[in-house]
Every structure is written in structure tokens, then in C-alpha cells.
Short mmCIF file of C-alpha atoms and ligand atoms in Angstrom, two decimals:
data_model
loop_
_atom_site.label_atom_id
_atom_site.label_comp_id
_atom_site.label_asym_id
_atom_site.label_seq_id
_atom_site.Cartn_x
_atom_site.Cartn_y
_atom_site.Cartn_z
CA MET J 123 99.32 54.99 78.92
CA ASN J 124 96.41 53.89 76.85
CA GLN J 125 93.59 55.39 78.74
CA SER J 126 90.99 57.34 76.90
CA PHE J 127 90.46 60.95 77.81
CA GLU J 128 87.01 60.09 79.09
CA THR J 129 88.38 57.57 81.55
CA VAL J 130 91.10 59.92 82.68
CA TRP J 131 88.63 62.71 83.26
CA ASP J 132 86.20 60.38 84.97
CA ASN J 133 88.90 59.36 87.38
CA CYS J 134 89.79 62.97 87.99
CA LEU J 135 86.17 63.77 88.71
CA LYS J 136 86.04 61.07 91.34
CA ILE J 137 88.92 62.66 93.19
CA ILE J 138 87.59 66.17 92.74
CA LYS J 139 84.20 65.17 94.02
CA ASP J 140 85.73 64.17 97.33
CA ASN J 141 87.48 67.48 97.63
CA VAL J 142 84.85 70.06 96.89
CA SER J 143 81.31 70.63 98.07
CA LEU J 144 78.57 68.98 96.11
CA GLN J 145 77.31 72.31 94.98
CA SER J 146 80.68 73.47 93.69
CA PHE J 147 81.08 70.15 91.99
CA LYS J 148 77.80 70.54 90.19
CA THR J 149 78.48 74.14 89.26
CA TRP J 150 82.09 73.92 88.22
CA PHE J 151 82.95 70.38 87.29
CA GLU J 152 79.89 68.70 85.90
CA PRO J 153 79.67 71.13 82.95
CA ILE J 154 83.24 70.37 81.90
CA LYS J 155 83.67 68.10 78.91
CA PRO J 156 86.93 66.27 78.28
CA VAL J 157 87.85 66.60 74.61
CA LYS J 158 91.20 65.05 73.99
CA LEU J 159 94.32 63.55 75.46
CA ASN J 160 97.62 64.01 73.71
CA SER J 161 100.27 62.02 75.54
CA ASN J 162 100.26 63.94 78.81
CA VAL J 163 98.10 66.90 77.86
CA LEU J 164 94.46 66.64 78.72
CA THR J 165 92.16 69.13 77.07
CA ILE J 166 88.91 70.03 78.72
CA GLU J 167 86.15 72.13 77.30
CA VAL J 168 84.60 74.79 79.50
CA PRO J 169 81.47 76.78 78.69
CA SER J 170 82.89 80.30 78.87
CA GLN J 171 85.87 82.51 79.48
CA PHE J 172 84.52 83.36 82.87
CA PHE J 173 84.18 79.73 83.75
CA TYR J 174 87.81 79.19 82.80
CA GLU J 175 88.98 82.12 84.89
CA TRP J 176 86.99 80.90 87.83
CA LEU J 177 88.50 77.44 87.64
CA GLU J 178 91.97 78.90 87.40
CA GLU J 179 91.38 81.16 90.32
CA HIS J 180 89.72 78.73 92.65
CA TYR J 181 90.58 75.21 91.66
CA VAL J 182 93.90 75.32 89.90
CA THR J 183 95.79 73.49 92.67
CA LEU J 184 93.22 70.79 92.97
CA LEU J 185 93.07 70.35 89.20
CA ARG J 186 96.83 70.24 88.89
CA LYS J 187 97.23 67.68 91.65
CA THR J 188 94.46 65.52 90.31
CA ILE J 189 95.74 65.49 86.75
CA LYS J 190 99.25 64.69 87.92
CA ARG J 191 97.94 61.83 89.93
CA GLU J 192 96.22 60.44 86.87
CA LEU J 193 98.79 61.21 84.19
CA GLY J 194 102.09 61.52 85.98
CA ASN J 195 104.24 64.44 86.90
CA ASP J 196 104.55 66.00 83.45
CA ALA J 197 100.82 66.11 83.02
CA ARG J 198 99.32 69.30 81.73
CA LEU J 199 95.87 70.63 81.37
CA GLU J 200 94.56 72.67 78.49
CA TYR J 201 91.29 74.47 78.25
CA SER J 202 89.13 74.86 75.27
CA ILE J 203 86.65 77.64 75.75
CA VAL J 204 83.31 77.64 74.04
CA ILE J 205 82.67 81.03 72.54
CA GLU J 206 79.03 81.80 72.89
CA ASN J 207 77.37 83.22 69.87
CA SER J 208 73.88 83.88 68.75
CA SER J 209 72.51 80.54 67.77
CA GLY J 210 71.00 79.95 64.40
CA GLY J 211 73.42 82.26 62.64
CA SER J 212 70.93 85.04 62.34
CA ASN J 213 72.19 88.57 62.55
CA PRO J 214 71.92 89.38 66.24
CA TYR J 215 71.09 92.98 65.57
CA THR J 216 68.31 92.54 63.15
CA ILE J 217 65.47 94.47 64.55
CA ASN J 218 62.15 93.04 63.96
CA ILE J 219 59.10 94.55 65.51
CA PRO J 220 56.30 93.30 63.34
CA THR J 221 53.48 95.10 64.99
CA PHE J 222 55.14 98.31 66.00
CA ASN J 223 57.53 99.22 63.29
CA THR J 224 58.56 102.73 64.13
CA GLY J 225 60.92 105.06 62.36
CA THR J 226 63.78 104.46 64.75
CA ALA J 227 63.31 100.77 64.69
CA LYS J 228 64.58 100.65 61.14
CA ASN J 229 67.72 102.44 62.09
CA PRO J 230 69.18 101.16 65.29
CA GLU J 231 72.33 103.21 64.89
CA VAL J 232 70.49 106.45 65.17
CA SER J 233 72.24 108.56 67.78
CA LEU J 234 70.15 109.55 70.70
CA PRO J 235 70.18 112.67 72.79
CA ILE J 236 71.98 112.32 76.11
CA ASN J 237 69.30 113.94 78.19
CA VAL J 238 65.68 113.24 78.13
CA GLY J 239 64.51 116.00 75.90
CA SER J 240 61.21 117.61 76.51
CA SER J 241 59.78 115.72 73.57
CA ILE J 242 60.43 112.36 75.14
CA LYS J 243 58.05 111.26 77.77
CA ASN J 244 59.66 109.64 80.76
CA PRO J 245 57.27 106.90 81.80
CA PHE J 246 58.51 107.20 85.37
CA ILE J 247 57.58 110.80 85.74
CA ILE J 248 54.38 111.35 87.56
CA PRO J 249 52.36 113.84 85.57
CA GLY J 250 52.69 117.32 86.97
CA LEU J 251 56.05 116.57 88.52
CA LYS J 252 58.82 118.07 86.43
CA LYS J 253 61.89 115.97 86.55
CA VAL J 254 64.61 115.81 83.94
CA ASN J 255 67.03 113.38 85.50
CA ILE J 256 66.12 109.77 85.36
CA ASP J 257 65.64 108.38 88.82
CA SER J 258 67.14 104.93 89.07
CA GLN J 259 64.29 103.55 91.23
CA LEU J 260 66.79 101.74 93.43
CA ASN J 261 66.46 100.93 97.08
CA PRO J 262 69.77 102.00 98.65
CA ASN J 263 69.51 99.30 101.32
CA TYR J 264 70.03 96.64 98.72
CA ASN J 265 73.76 96.92 98.35
CA PHE J 266 76.77 94.63 98.32
CA ASP J 267 77.59 95.38 101.94
CA SER J 268 74.28 94.05 103.12
CA PHE J 269 74.42 91.02 100.83
CA VAL J 270 75.99 88.06 102.61
CA GLU J 271 78.23 85.95 100.48
CA GLY J 272 78.10 82.16 100.61
CA ASP J 273 78.57 79.14 98.39
CA CYS J 274 74.98 79.58 97.36
CA ASN J 275 75.57 82.91 95.65
CA ARG J 276 79.30 83.24 95.07
CA LEU J 277 79.24 83.12 91.30
CA ALA J 278 76.30 85.48 90.91
CA ARG J 279 77.70 87.86 93.45
CA SER J 280 81.16 88.04 91.99
CA ALA J 281 79.86 88.33 88.44
CA GLY J 282 77.59 91.12 89.70
CA PHE J 283 80.51 92.82 91.31
CA ALA J 284 82.54 92.55 88.12
CA VAL J 285 79.67 94.07 86.17
CA ALA J 286 79.45 96.91 88.68
CA SER J 287 83.09 97.76 88.22
CA LYS J 288 82.91 97.63 84.45
CA PRO J 289 79.34 97.93 83.25
CA GLY J 290 79.03 96.89 79.63
CA GLY J 291 82.70 96.02 79.62
CA THR J 292 82.68 92.40 80.73
CA ALA J 293 81.57 89.23 79.05
CA PHE J 294 78.58 89.15 81.38
CA ASN J 295 76.17 91.06 79.26
CA PRO J 296 73.43 90.43 79.88
CA LEU J 297 73.95 89.17 83.39
CA VAL J 298 71.03 86.95 84.19
CA ILE J 299 70.53 86.21 87.88
CA TYR J 300 68.08 83.42 88.44
CA GLY J 301 66.73 81.37 91.31
CA GLY J 302 63.70 80.62 93.44
CA VAL J 303 61.62 83.07 95.35
CA GLY J 304 63.22 84.94 98.23
CA LEU J 305 66.78 83.95 97.43
CA GLY J 306 68.11 87.45 96.82
CA LYS J 307 67.67 88.14 93.10
CA THR J 308 66.19 91.59 93.59
CA HIS J 309 68.69 92.41 96.30
CA LEU J 310 71.67 91.46 94.17
CA ALA J 311 70.38 93.11 91.01
CA GLN J 312 69.80 96.32 92.91
CA ALA J 313 73.18 96.05 94.60
CA ILE J 314 74.76 96.09 91.16
CA GLY J 315 72.81 99.22 90.28
CA ASN J 316 73.69 100.96 93.53
CA GLN J 317 77.33 100.06 93.17
CA ILE J 318 77.46 101.42 89.63
CA LYS J 319 75.99 104.67 90.85
CA LEU J 320 78.75 104.86 93.43
CA ASN J 321 81.45 104.00 90.92
CA PHE J 322 80.24 106.11 88.00
CA ASN J 323 78.03 109.01 88.79
CA ASN J 324 77.61 109.94 85.15
CA LYS J 325 75.94 106.68 84.22
CA THR J 326 72.21 106.38 84.01
CA VAL J 327 71.01 103.35 85.93
CA LEU J 328 67.43 102.19 85.83
CA TYR J 329 65.80 99.43 87.81
CA VAL J 330 62.38 98.33 86.69
CA SER J 331 60.27 95.28 87.33
CA SER J 332 59.14 93.57 84.17
CA GLU J 333 55.59 94.07 85.29
CA LYS J 334 56.06 97.80 85.41
CA PHE J 335 57.84 97.73 82.08
CA ALA J 336 54.94 95.84 80.54
CA ASN J 337 52.40 98.26 82.00
CA GLN J 338 54.29 101.29 80.82
CA PHE J 339 54.38 99.75 77.41
CA ILE J 340 50.65 99.24 77.36
CA ASP J 341 50.12 102.82 78.50
CA ALA J 342 52.43 104.00 75.74
CA LEU J 343 50.47 101.99 73.23
CA LYS J 344 47.21 103.52 74.38
CA SER J 345 48.53 107.04 74.24
CA ASN J 346 50.35 106.55 70.98
CA ALA J 347 53.70 107.13 72.62
CA ILE J 348 55.63 104.05 71.60
CA ASN J 349 58.43 106.15 70.17
CA ASP J 350 58.88 107.95 73.44
CA PHE J 351 58.84 104.71 75.29
CA ILE J 352 61.57 103.22 73.12
CA HIS J 353 63.59 106.40 73.18
CA PHE J 354 63.43 106.60 76.92
CA TYR J 355 64.75 103.11 77.41
CA GLN J 356 67.46 103.65 74.87
CA LEU J 357 68.90 106.39 77.05
CA ILE J 358 69.71 104.05 79.88
CA ASP J 359 73.29 102.94 80.46
CA ILE J 360 72.49 100.17 82.88
CA LEU J 361 69.10 98.61 82.56
CA ILE J 362 68.04 96.24 85.32
CA ILE J 363 64.85 94.33 84.67
CA ASP J 364 63.52 92.21 87.50
CA ASP J 365 61.57 88.99 87.07
CA ILE J 366 61.63 88.69 83.31
CA GLN J 367 59.60 85.49 83.56
CA PHE J 368 56.69 87.89 83.73
CA PHE J 369 57.18 88.59 80.01
CA ALA J 370 56.06 85.06 79.25
CA ASN J 371 53.36 84.93 76.60
CA LYS J 372 53.33 88.71 76.22
CA ILE J 373 54.41 88.73 72.61
CA LYS J 374 54.25 92.46 72.02
CA THR J 375 56.11 93.31 75.19
CA GLN J 376 58.75 90.78 74.25
CA ASP J 377 59.09 92.40 70.84
CA ILE J 378 59.63 95.83 72.24
CA PHE J 379 62.01 94.53 74.84
CA PHE J 380 63.92 92.68 72.16
CA HIS J 381 64.35 95.92 70.30
CA ILE J 382 65.53 97.82 73.35
CA PHE J 383 67.78 94.99 74.40
CA ASN J 384 69.50 94.95 71.02
CA HIS J 385 69.98 98.65 70.95
CA LEU J 386 71.50 98.78 74.42
CA HIS J 387 73.65 95.74 73.96
CA GLN J 388 74.96 97.00 70.66
CA SER J 389 75.84 100.35 72.20
CA GLY J 390 77.84 98.65 74.93
CA LYS J 391 75.26 99.30 77.62
CA GLN J 392 74.81 96.85 80.44
CA LEU J 393 71.76 94.68 80.97
CA VAL J 394 71.04 92.91 84.22
CA LEU J 395 68.06 90.60 84.28
CA THR J 396 66.56 88.39 86.92
CA SER J 397 64.36 85.42 86.45
CA ASP J 398 62.81 82.74 88.60
CA ARG J 399 64.32 80.06 86.40
CA ALA J 400 67.21 79.50 84.02
CA PRO J 401 66.78 81.22 80.64
CA LYS J 402 66.53 77.90 78.85
CA ASP J 403 63.58 76.94 81.03
CA LEU J 404 61.58 80.10 80.40
CA GLU J 405 58.35 79.15 78.80
CA GLY J 406 56.29 81.34 76.55
CA MET J 407 59.37 83.33 75.67
CA GLU J 408 60.53 83.90 72.13
CA GLU J 409 63.52 81.84 71.14
CA ARG J 410 65.44 84.87 69.90
CA LEU J 411 65.12 86.50 73.31
CA ILE J 412 66.23 83.38 75.12
CA SER J 413 69.21 83.11 72.84
CA ARG J 414 70.16 86.69 73.72
CA PHE J 415 69.84 85.96 77.42
CA LYS J 416 72.43 83.30 76.89
CA TRP J 417 74.96 85.67 75.37
CA GLY J 418 76.28 86.75 78.71
CA LEU J 419 76.33 84.87 81.94
CA SER J 420 73.48 83.17 83.73
CA ALA J 421 74.24 82.68 87.38
CA ASP J 422 71.92 81.07 89.84
CA LEU J 423 71.20 81.76 93.48
CA GLN J 424 70.67 78.72 95.60
CA LEU J 425 69.35 78.11 99.04
CA PRO J 426 71.93 79.35 101.55
CA ASP J 427 73.51 76.69 103.72
CA PHE J 428 73.31 76.78 107.49
CA GLU J 429 76.39 78.97 108.04
CA THR J 430 75.23 81.49 105.49
CA ARG J 431 71.79 81.57 107.05
CA VAL J 432 73.36 82.34 110.40
CA ALA J 433 75.50 85.05 108.82
CA ILE J 434 72.45 86.60 107.14
CA LEU J 435 70.55 86.68 110.43
CA GLU J 436 73.53 88.20 112.19
CA LYS J 437 73.98 90.85 109.55
CA LYS J 438 70.33 91.71 109.69
CA MET J 439 70.38 91.99 113.48
CA TYR J 440 73.50 94.05 113.42
CA ALA J 441 71.92 96.44 110.93
CA ASP J 442 68.87 96.76 113.17
CA GLY J 443 70.89 97.02 116.38
CA ILE J 444 69.47 93.83 117.84
CA GLU J 445 71.28 91.22 119.85
CA LEU J 446 70.15 87.67 120.40
CA PRO J 447 71.86 84.69 121.96
CA ARG J 448 73.72 82.53 119.51
CA GLU J 449 71.60 79.46 120.26
CA ILE J 450 68.47 81.29 119.19
CA ILE J 451 70.01 82.41 115.94
CA GLU J 452 71.18 78.91 115.22
CA PHE J 453 67.80 77.53 116.09
CA VAL J 454 66.10 79.86 113.63
CA ALA J 455 68.70 79.16 110.97
CA TYR J 456 68.26 75.40 111.36
CA ASN J 457 64.58 75.45 111.12
CA ILE J 458 63.97 77.96 108.40
CA ASN J 459 65.52 76.43 105.38
CA THR J 460 63.14 77.57 102.71
CA ASN J 461 64.47 80.96 101.66
CA VAL J 462 65.97 84.17 102.94
CA ARG J 463 62.73 86.09 102.96
CA GLU J 464 61.20 83.53 105.32
CA LEU J 465 64.31 83.63 107.42
CA GLU J 466 63.97 87.36 107.85
CA GLY J 467 60.25 86.98 108.44
CA ALA J 468 60.86 84.50 111.25
CA LEU J 469 63.31 86.85 112.90
CA ILE J 470 60.87 89.72 112.67
CA SER J 471 57.98 87.75 114.17
CA LEU J 472 60.25 86.57 116.93
CA LEU J 473 61.18 90.12 117.84
CA ALA J 474 57.62 91.29 117.49
CA GLN J 475 56.32 88.58 119.79
CA SER J 476 58.97 89.28 122.33
CA SER J 477 58.22 92.99 122.48
CA LEU J 478 54.49 92.37 122.44
CA ASN J 479 54.68 90.04 125.40
CA LYS J 480 57.45 92.05 127.04
CA LYS J 481 59.40 88.85 127.21
CA GLU J 482 63.04 88.16 126.49
CA VAL J 483 63.58 86.05 123.44
CA ASP J 484 64.51 82.62 124.71
CA LEU J 485 64.64 79.24 123.11
CA ASP J 486 61.13 78.36 124.22
CA LEU J 487 59.66 81.43 122.61
CA ALA J 488 61.73 80.80 119.51
CA LYS J 489 60.44 77.24 119.32
CA LYS J 490 56.88 78.39 119.64
CA ILE J 491 57.16 81.05 116.97
CA ILE J 492 59.14 78.98 114.56
CA LYS J 493 56.70 76.15 114.92
CA ASN J 494 53.89 78.40 113.79
CA PHE J 495 56.04 79.94 111.18
CA VAL J 496 57.13 76.84 109.42
CA LYS J 497 53.88 75.00 109.76
CA GLY J 498 53.70 72.68 106.83
CA ILE J 499 56.90 73.95 105.31
CA SER J 500 59.77 72.37 107.10
CA ARG J 501 59.88 68.70 107.79
CA GLU J 502 61.39 67.50 110.97
CA VAL J 503 64.25 65.12 111.29
CA SER J 504 63.67 61.96 113.21
CA ILE J 505 65.66 60.95 116.25
CA ASP J 506 66.59 57.77 114.41
CA PHE J 507 68.09 59.79 111.62
CA ILE J 508 70.06 61.89 114.07
CA GLN J 509 71.38 58.77 115.75
CA LYS J 510 72.35 57.27 112.45
CA THR J 511 74.16 60.39 111.27
CA VAL J 512 76.04 60.83 114.54
CA CYS J 513 77.07 57.18 114.61
CA GLU J 514 78.28 57.32 111.05
CA HIS J 515 80.36 60.32 111.90
CA PHE J 516 82.00 58.71 114.92
CA ASN J 517 82.05 55.31 113.36
CA VAL J 518 80.11 53.53 116.07
CA GLN J 519 77.18 51.14 115.79
CA ALA J 520 73.84 52.86 116.15
CA ASP J 521 72.19 50.17 118.27
CA LYS J 522 74.92 50.58 120.89
CA LEU J 523 73.36 53.93 121.79
CA LYS J 524 70.44 52.10 123.33
CA GLU J 525 72.58 49.81 125.43
CA LYS J 526 74.21 50.40 128.75
CA THR J 527 77.75 50.59 127.38
CA ARG J 528 79.96 53.16 129.09
CA LYS J 529 82.64 53.14 126.41
CA ARG J 530 83.79 56.70 125.85
CA ALA J 531 83.13 56.87 122.12
CA ILE J 532 79.66 55.48 122.53
CA VAL J 533 78.80 57.66 125.50
CA GLN J 534 79.80 60.69 123.51
CA ALA J 535 77.80 59.65 120.45
CA ARG J 536 74.83 58.96 122.70
CA GLN J 537 75.05 62.30 124.46
CA LEU J 538 75.50 64.19 121.22
CA SER J 539 72.53 62.44 119.64
CA MET J 540 70.41 63.46 122.62
CA TYR J 541 71.67 67.01 122.37
CA LEU J 542 70.80 67.19 118.68
CA ALA J 543 67.47 65.53 119.24
CA LYS J 544 66.64 68.21 121.78
CA ASN J 545 67.76 71.06 119.54
CA MET J 546 66.62 69.84 116.18
CA THR J 547 63.34 68.13 116.96
CA LYS J 548 60.26 69.03 118.91
CA ASN J 549 60.29 65.86 120.98
CA SER J 550 59.97 66.09 124.74
CA LEU J 551 62.91 65.12 126.93
CA LYS J 552 60.97 62.09 128.03
CA LEU J 553 60.41 60.92 124.50
CA ILE J 554 64.02 61.51 123.61
CA GLY J 555 65.10 59.41 126.59
CA LYS J 556 62.84 56.63 125.38
CA HIS J 557 64.68 56.52 122.07
CA PHE J 558 67.89 55.77 123.89
CA GLY J 559 66.93 52.53 125.54
CA GLY J 560 64.45 54.06 127.97
CA ARG J 561 66.65 56.59 129.76
CA ASP J 562 64.89 59.20 131.83
CA HIS J 563 64.62 62.90 131.15
CA SER J 564 67.28 63.91 133.67
CA THR J 565 69.81 61.82 131.78
CA VAL J 566 68.91 63.73 128.65
CA ILE J 567 69.35 67.06 130.42
CA HIS J 568 72.67 65.96 131.81
CA SER J 569 73.82 64.81 128.36
CA CYS J 570 72.84 68.10 126.77
CA GLN J 571 74.82 69.98 129.40
CA ALA J 572 77.84 67.78 128.94
CA ILE J 573 77.77 68.37 125.19
CA GLN J 574 77.25 72.11 125.59
CA ASN J 575 80.33 72.23 127.83
CA LEU J 576 82.34 70.38 125.28
CA ILE J 577 81.16 72.66 122.48
CA ASP J 578 82.12 75.68 124.51
CA THR J 579 85.58 74.45 125.31
CA ASP J 580 86.67 72.25 122.42
CA GLU J 581 86.89 73.93 119.00
CA GLU J 582 87.44 70.69 117.19
CA PHE J 583 84.45 69.05 118.78
CA LYS J 584 82.35 72.10 118.01
CA ASP J 585 83.33 71.81 114.36
CA SER J 586 82.30 68.18 114.18
CA VAL J 587 78.98 69.06 115.78
CA HIS J 588 78.42 71.69 113.15
CA GLU J 589 79.32 69.32 110.43
CA ILE J 590 76.88 66.72 111.68
CA GLN J 591 74.17 69.32 112.06
CA LYS J 592 74.75 70.42 108.53
CA LYS J 593 74.46 66.88 107.28
CA ILE J 594 71.20 66.39 109.10
CA GLN J 595 69.94 69.73 107.87
CA LEU J 596 70.86 68.85 104.30
CA SER J 597 68.69 65.80 104.43
CA LEU J 598 65.75 68.12 104.93
CA SER J 599 66.33 70.54 102.12
P1 LIG R 246 64.03 87.43 95.33
O1 LIG R 246 64.07 88.67 94.50
O2 LIG R 246 64.98 86.36 94.84
O3 LIG R 246 62.67 86.89 95.55
P2 LIG R 246 64.91 89.22 97.42
O4 LIG R 246 66.08 89.83 96.75
O5 LIG R 246 63.69 90.03 97.50
O6 LIG R 246 64.59 87.79 96.78
O7 LIG R 246 65.37 88.75 98.87
C1 LIG R 246 64.47 88.49 99.92
C2 LIG R 246 65.01 89.05 101.21
O8 LIG R 246 66.15 88.34 101.60
C3 LIG R 246 65.45 90.49 101.07
O9 LIG R 246 65.11 91.19 102.23
C4 LIG R 246 66.95 90.41 100.93
O10 LIG R 246 67.59 91.55 101.45
C5 LIG R 246 67.27 89.18 101.74
N1 LIG R 246 68.45 88.47 101.23
C6 LIG R 246 68.48 87.57 100.23
N2 LIG R 246 69.71 87.09 100.02
C7 LIG R 246 70.50 87.71 100.92
C8 LIG R 246 71.90 87.64 101.23
N3 LIG R 246 72.72 86.83 100.55
N4 LIG R 246 72.35 88.44 102.21
C9 LIG R 246 71.53 89.24 102.91
N5 LIG R 246 70.21 89.35 102.67
C10 LIG R 246 69.69 88.59 101.70
MG1 LIG R 247 62.53 89.70 93.57
#
């Protein structure tokens, strides 16, 4: 066998790509680099220990099969794991606070009192309110139970869970959770904090937004209390800082945070950070901070897929003791594909409207509300696109849908396309009929009923419908 390791790996990737979701492929296989091939042993380089463990846990069978297919039955796979280190070779614990060089800053190993002594000002304590314990500032509703797991968040969630069972004791320190607005960063970060409080009641957990942190810092500066500020933060066992992108261009805040970060990290304390983008893409952030963010694990949250959106809505309704017909939930989940916050918002306005008008929530009301809700946000699929996707799935010619053919496969594709056009677009029945060779609206109604019956009675058919819907939905996101 004279193939190069690149070719072998390339071939493997082709097979793998067909066997995993696109998202998993991007997350778990694209970052892998093939490094060598020694007779039948292929070595691949993975970015971290965690990455390796994840592959072994979730993809070992697929990897094994694929490699054997490429290299024969004795083929073996070896991993080479990149050990992340501080880049640039500088001492990671050098403390450098040019503007605010305090006594403690020169000696990071100084041991700190376990309780907040009276001499240290707790920036969270409202003046006049005597409180010695540090309140963690967590919202108990943000926990792992209420966080729905899906492909979109599996890595972040499981890394978060690992951190919660062993704060400071995993390779994920810091754990950086990043992703767009409304995708669950705050929820997950707080879930970690809440879980740690459950698991270890002697640990001091603190959740703080970076904005609050920055403001406290400014206050401390003004009142000459920088030492207290630093001391306070050095007492925390698990420090969760939300939205660190807010530190951008705030040089002094970054300096102080750098100092606190180093101290905590060095003492084996856990840091959990969230950001609206990957650490490497943070602008206006000091390089040495970014390099520290990369020490642990950065895990992203992506847009939940349709099933996860349905599950989130269901969980939410269950928590609030609400019941809605499945078709409404699915309708909302299809149409709100921006983020989870919007999804929840749509559900809330739906319920509000229904109670305001003393009207049951039905599909018509849902359509009306969602239409207002997603104005300008969500694009709509076209009937043509639905027809094309359905026909591809059933392997029939799209233009046959407009003809009079009564062949079973075509009739079914036609009826399903009508059904999807009714559920996924805002077209009238009349207009839908027009798209199918000028059929009238009663034909469309009949088709929708026929498909609904099939969905209700035939699991397999229902699955294909879901798959097609997902495909169509994907084209929108
Ligand atoms: P971010 O901090 O990324 O902007 P949030 O954590 O504030 O987003 O999430 C927005 C809303 O969506 C919150 O109400 C949160 O509970 C909910 N949410 C996000 N992701 C999930 C999920 N996977 N399961 C359940 N609820 C979620
Ligand atoms: Mg947030």
C-alpha cells in the first residue's frame, strides 16, 4: 500500500462525512490532522485530551470500521494529542499590573483568609447590609435539569457537567462557553454554578457579569479599594464571568482580571467564562488573556435543530404547567429558528394573546402571532423548494407533481408537498393548489388530511416527513 497518510485520511473523511451530522463532522473531524502512516498504523493529531476522549467515546466504532476499510483488517489508529501550553513561552504566572501594582500583586502565593474578613470589602454587599457569606448571585432556575441537551450544545453541556463534578480538577480550566445571543450561555454557565453548589456546599461560587465586574472595579478605583477588590475575588473557588467580550478595550479591567485569573488558576480554582465569540476572535483583548482563555476548553453553543427546539418548548411548557397541541409546538419550532430566547418569547406571546382574547391556542392564532413575531427575521421557504426537496427524497421528478399522474409514489409526493406547503408557508390553499398544476383548494385540504392520517399511523412515514422538514428548515438557517 503506497498511499500517503493524507490520502488515507481524506478517504476516511469521505466515509465519515456520510455517517455523521454535518455539525458533528465539523466539530469532531475537521480539526483532526493526519500525521503519519506506518504500514497499517495511521496516526492522527487531535487538539486536546478531551477531544481524544470524546472521539473514543462517541466515534470509536465508526473510526475503526472506516480505517479498516481503508487499510485492511489489521489497521490501527493512533492518536497524538496536542498539549496546550501558554504560547510564547512566557511564564504563565507572571503577574503584571502596570498601573495598579499592589503589595499582593508582587506575591501571588500569599495565602488568603478563608472568610471575608471585616477588612475586605465585598463589592456585592449593599452598604448597611451585613453579610459575611458570599452570595453566589445565581438564578436557581438555570440548572442542568432545565437545560435541554441537543447536538447544538452537547460538548459544552458535557464539559460543563464534568467541571461541575470536579471543579478545578479537569483539563477544562478555564471553560469558555461561547456562541450567539440567546443560545444558552448564561443558562449553562449558571447551571454549572448551581450544580457545584449542590455537589460541594463548602465551595464558594460566584457568578458575575463582566459588566458588573468592570463597574465594581471602577468603584474600587475611585474609593481606593483595589486591594479589597482583588482580595475578594481571590477568595472565590468557582468564578463564573458572563460575557467577557465586554472587557474589550478596557485595558485596566483586563489587567486586573488577568491578575485574578492567574491567582485562581494557579490555586486550582475553577474559571467559567462566556463570550459571544470564540476566544481567538475577541477583539480589543490582550493577547496574554486570550492565550489563557485557550488553556482550557472552548466549547460553542449553536442554534438548536428542530427536534431540540421542540424539546425546549415542551420542557418550558411542562415547567409552567401548560399544554398545547403538538402541531402548534411544531409550528412555533419550525418558524422560530433564530435563537432560544426568541423561541421562548414566541411561546409567551402566544399564551398571552390566547388568554387576552379568551381564545384557545389554535394554529390560526399561532400563525398570526408568529407572523408578527418573526417579521423580518425568518425567511419563508418557497413551494418550489418544498416540491424539490420532497421529490429528491422520494426520488421522483418534480414536474410530475403538476401533472395528472395517479402513480402512487407521485401522488404521495404531491400530497406531502401540499401538506408541507400548508404548514411551512403562509400561502393560501388556493395558491398552493395553483402550484400543483392548478388543483383546487379542496384537493389541497384532502391531501393534507391524507398525509396527516399517514403520519398518525405510520411511524416510518412520519420519520421521513420529519427528515424532509428538517432539510427544508436547514435551508433557512
Ligand atoms: P445567552 O446567554 O447565550 O444569550 P441565555 O442563557 O440567556 O442565552 O438563554 C436564553 C433563554 O433560552 C433562557 O431563558 C434560557 O433558559 C433558554 N435556553 C437556552 N438554551 C436552552 C436549552 N438548551 N434548554 C432550555 N432552555 C434554554
Ligand atoms: Mg447571556
